[in-house]
XYZ file of C-alpha atoms in Angstrom:
288
model
C 132.218 110.952 127.155
C 131.981 108.147 129.680
C 132.897 109.151 133.193
C 134.901 107.129 135.699
C 134.221 107.213 139.410
C 136.293 105.264 141.919
C 134.505 104.716 145.184
C 136.771 104.498 148.222
C 134.248 103.333 150.766
C 135.804 99.903 150.118
C 138.230 100.174 153.015
C 136.292 98.629 155.880
C 133.976 96.344 153.951
C 136.563 95.086 151.481
C 139.373 94.504 153.945
C 137.242 92.573 156.407
C 135.915 90.592 153.480
C 139.484 89.619 152.543
C 140.069 88.132 155.961
C 137.146 85.779 155.488
C 135.510 86.806 158.788
C 132.352 88.179 157.185
C 130.216 86.814 154.359
C 130.017 88.645 151.064
C 127.649 91.574 151.563
C 126.620 91.752 147.883
C 127.465 93.753 144.817
C 129.122 96.845 146.237
C 130.414 98.947 143.330
C 133.954 100.226 143.852
C 134.645 101.626 140.373
C 132.490 102.555 137.428
C 132.964 103.708 133.831
C 129.580 104.509 132.334
C 127.596 101.288 132.617
C 130.702 99.184 133.327
C 131.090 98.350 136.997
C 133.769 96.759 139.153
C 132.237 95.180 142.242
C 133.732 94.180 145.549
C 133.384 90.453 144.872
C 135.488 90.862 141.719
C 138.464 91.498 143.996
C 137.961 88.509 146.276
C 140.373 86.233 144.415
C 142.907 88.970 143.759
C 143.793 90.036 147.305
C 145.789 87.520 149.395
C 144.720 86.847 152.947
C 146.323 88.391 156.021
C 147.548 91.576 154.338
C 148.124 94.752 156.279
C 145.642 97.573 155.751
C 148.204 99.558 153.747
C 149.148 96.606 151.516
C 145.496 95.789 150.879
C 144.756 99.369 149.881
C 147.791 99.513 147.580
C 146.883 96.256 145.828
C 143.255 97.303 145.568
C 144.178 100.641 144.028
C 146.520 98.896 141.586
C 143.757 96.506 140.537
C 141.266 99.342 140.097
C 143.742 101.366 138.033
C 144.458 98.370 135.803
C 140.755 97.593 135.395
C 139.949 101.215 134.575
C 142.792 101.672 132.086
C 141.894 98.469 130.257
C 138.245 99.485 129.860
C 139.109 103.056 128.882
C 141.495 101.819 126.199
C 138.792 99.565 124.767
C 136.292 102.429 124.729
C 138.832 104.714 123.076
C 139.601 102.046 120.477
C 135.907 101.765 119.619
C 135.705 105.530 119.176
C 138.881 105.934 117.134
C 138.987 102.790 115.003
C 136.891 102.113 111.951
C 134.209 99.431 111.886
C 136.521 97.234 109.858
C 139.365 97.771 112.327
C 137.185 96.877 115.310
C 135.923 93.675 113.711
C 138.123 91.157 115.514
C 135.714 88.223 115.307
C 137.729 86.439 112.579
C 140.859 86.707 114.737
C 138.976 85.544 117.824
C 137.525 82.614 115.901
C 140.955 81.656 114.546
C 142.475 81.825 118.031
C 139.620 79.715 119.418
C 140.124 77.125 116.693
C 143.879 76.981 117.247
C 143.334 76.564 120.988
C 140.932 73.674 120.400
C 143.391 72.034 117.998
C 146.205 72.479 120.507
C 144.180 70.816 123.255
C 143.078 67.977 120.985
C 146.628 67.248 119.815
C 147.972 67.360 123.368
C 145.298 64.918 124.499
C 146.062 62.622 121.570
C 149.809 62.704 122.268
C 149.263 62.055 125.975
C 147.226 58.964 125.081
C 149.339 57.589 122.241
C 152.958 58.610 122.855
C 155.375 55.887 123.932
C 157.693 57.715 126.339
C 160.097 54.801 126.825
C 163.446 55.456 125.149
C 165.925 52.596 125.398
C 169.685 52.922 125.667
C 170.085 51.248 122.268
C 167.786 53.824 120.665
C 169.742 56.701 122.160
C 173.091 55.237 121.148
C 171.866 54.634 117.600
C 170.619 58.223 117.382
C 174.002 59.428 118.647
C 175.933 57.349 116.094
C 173.761 58.367 113.158
C 173.881 62.073 113.984
C 177.348 62.465 115.446
C 177.919 65.709 113.536
C 175.157 67.326 115.612
C 177.033 66.708 118.856
C 180.264 68.573 118.319
C 181.150 70.851 121.192
C 180.491 74.541 120.746
C 182.932 75.718 123.419
C 184.722 72.601 124.636
C 184.046 70.395 127.661
C 185.982 69.733 130.838
C 185.900 67.623 133.965
C 187.604 68.709 137.151
C 187.163 70.549 140.411
C 187.082 74.222 141.265
C 187.761 76.017 144.526
C 187.191 79.707 145.228
C 188.999 81.105 148.269
C 189.139 84.474 149.953
C 192.465 86.073 149.084
C 193.132 86.554 152.799
C 192.584 82.893 153.719
C 195.499 81.329 155.670
C 194.793 78.051 153.843
C 195.277 79.580 150.413
C 198.717 78.088 149.753
C 197.682 74.629 150.885
C 194.592 74.642 148.678
C 196.589 75.806 145.668
C 199.229 73.134 146.263
C 196.544 70.506 146.720
C 194.821 71.268 143.432
C 198.046 71.733 141.468
C 199.240 68.245 142.355
C 196.235 66.072 141.807
C 192.995 67.688 142.832
C 193.047 65.519 145.958
C 193.792 66.356 149.546
C 197.063 65.278 151.099
C 195.353 63.100 153.673
C 191.938 62.439 155.096
C 188.754 63.189 153.192
C 189.508 65.508 150.243
C 185.900 66.541 149.759
C 185.510 67.411 153.425
C 188.727 69.465 153.397
C 187.782 71.435 150.289
C 184.151 71.979 151.241
C 185.184 73.229 154.675
C 188.041 75.382 153.398
C 186.743 77.047 150.256
C 184.262 79.884 149.913
C 182.876 77.800 147.059
C 183.860 74.312 145.954
C 182.512 72.298 143.057
C 183.635 68.805 142.080
C 182.595 67.884 138.545
C 185.181 65.170 137.906
C 182.358 62.751 137.019
C 180.361 65.121 134.824
C 181.302 66.836 131.597
C 180.687 70.577 131.854
C 180.637 73.238 129.156
C 183.737 75.421 129.422
C 181.650 78.594 129.196
C 179.892 77.686 132.461
C 183.181 77.097 134.258
C 184.653 80.286 132.774
C 181.777 82.280 134.241
C 182.412 80.842 137.704
C 186.117 81.551 137.289
C 185.326 85.189 136.382
C 187.024 84.930 133.005
C 186.002 84.440 129.388
C 185.891 81.180 127.465
C 188.788 82.047 125.146
C 191.097 82.925 128.061
C 190.236 79.715 129.892
C 190.762 77.640 126.739
C 194.156 79.228 126.117
C 195.117 78.605 129.722
C 194.187 74.935 129.461
C 196.085 74.517 126.193
C 199.218 76.328 127.354
C 199.431 75.742 131.097
C 198.222 72.196 131.589
C 195.607 70.998 134.045
C 195.801 73.873 136.554
C 194.252 77.292 135.971
C 194.167 80.214 138.391
C 192.437 83.589 138.277
C 192.712 86.025 141.179
C 191.565 89.491 142.192
C 191.684 91.546 145.379
C 188.870 89.557 146.997
C 189.022 85.995 145.657
C 191.512 83.438 144.398
C 189.961 80.979 141.986
C 191.603 77.606 141.366
C 190.643 75.078 138.715
C 192.090 71.598 138.352
C 191.158 69.815 135.111
C 191.008 66.026 134.993
C 189.745 65.699 131.405
C 189.281 68.005 128.448
C 187.552 67.892 125.060
C 188.599 70.557 122.604
C 186.170 72.990 121.014
C 184.608 71.511 117.851
C 185.309 67.894 118.793
C 182.640 65.245 119.299
C 181.069 65.459 122.748
C 180.582 62.161 124.632
C 177.364 60.178 124.501
C 176.759 60.526 128.245
C 176.889 64.311 127.963
C 174.116 64.236 125.354
C 171.965 61.354 126.633
C 169.233 63.515 128.163
C 169.155 65.801 125.139
C 168.909 62.797 122.816
C 165.904 61.499 124.752
C 164.195 64.846 124.190
C 165.003 64.720 120.469
C 163.652 61.186 120.073
C 160.419 62.000 121.895
C 160.007 65.162 119.825
C 160.394 63.144 116.615
C 157.841 60.628 117.855
C 155.381 63.433 118.603
C 155.819 64.893 115.126
C 155.265 61.496 113.497
C 152.226 60.795 115.668
C 150.649 64.107 114.706
C 151.474 63.671 111.010
C 149.858 60.209 111.042
C 146.881 61.528 113.011
C 146.332 64.378 110.542
C 146.610 62.067 107.544
C 144.206 59.508 109.027
C 141.725 62.242 109.892
C 141.701 63.596 106.338
C 141.508 60.127 104.756
C 138.632 59.134 107.034
C 136.715 62.297 106.138
C 137.276 61.617 102.431
C 136.182 58.000 102.756
C 132.934 58.750 104.609
C 132.075 61.761 102.467
C 132.437 64.335 105.238
C 135.175 66.012 103.176
C 134.597 66.586 99.478
C 137.222 68.108 97.187
C 136.212 69.095 93.676
C 138.125 67.404 90.871
C 138.419 70.665 88.941
C 139.614 72.892 91.816
C 142.749 73.899 89.894
C 142.570 77.052 87.728
């Protein structure tokens, strides 16, 4: 059996080394399993600078434990597994090949991909695939204010939002930002109802029913907070979501399609070139 010895004379030498005040003194062994050794310099990049003595010792011990366990598991695997089970070279080779392919394709895409997506392209994509952009939960625009239940301005805020979502006078945004525990104005941006429902501490179905049955104002209170929501626009669940809500997503889709086409063309050209120059030969009678 291989033995493990952890050497704790690292304290002074290792910790001063971490501060950068002394040069590396050489290969001081701090842990060993048989012929496998963990040296002081192996820890240089692991320990941050300016740690306390206690933190440095804790991190060092954690690193040593992790190093030791990893090596012991490998040794145990070699003892317990058959020769066939320990032969991982084909897997390693396959992983290496896939990594090389991944890097090559990324480099090719970085060089060849046109990342400009025009408004016309996005609108055409939206028109041709409108069925893909139906809302899952529904969308709303509006503003939301969360107040402490004990706030003396509670009634005024409720009245303000129930009427029009605007303050009676002065700057409405300033009033609501200064009054509310939390205020969010999304009157210019479509927002998924599920996101608003979470902020309102309710579920999507309850919020949808409230919108359908009670009009543009929704309220949900508990012993700590009163939550007010004023809705300026609403798109029902399952209806087509607006182009502007999907514009960024559409850009991602278009670029993804371009990448796929680039790679398909690249693969085809690579194979055809290899066939043409004789690098790739496929037997005519390969079929059984």
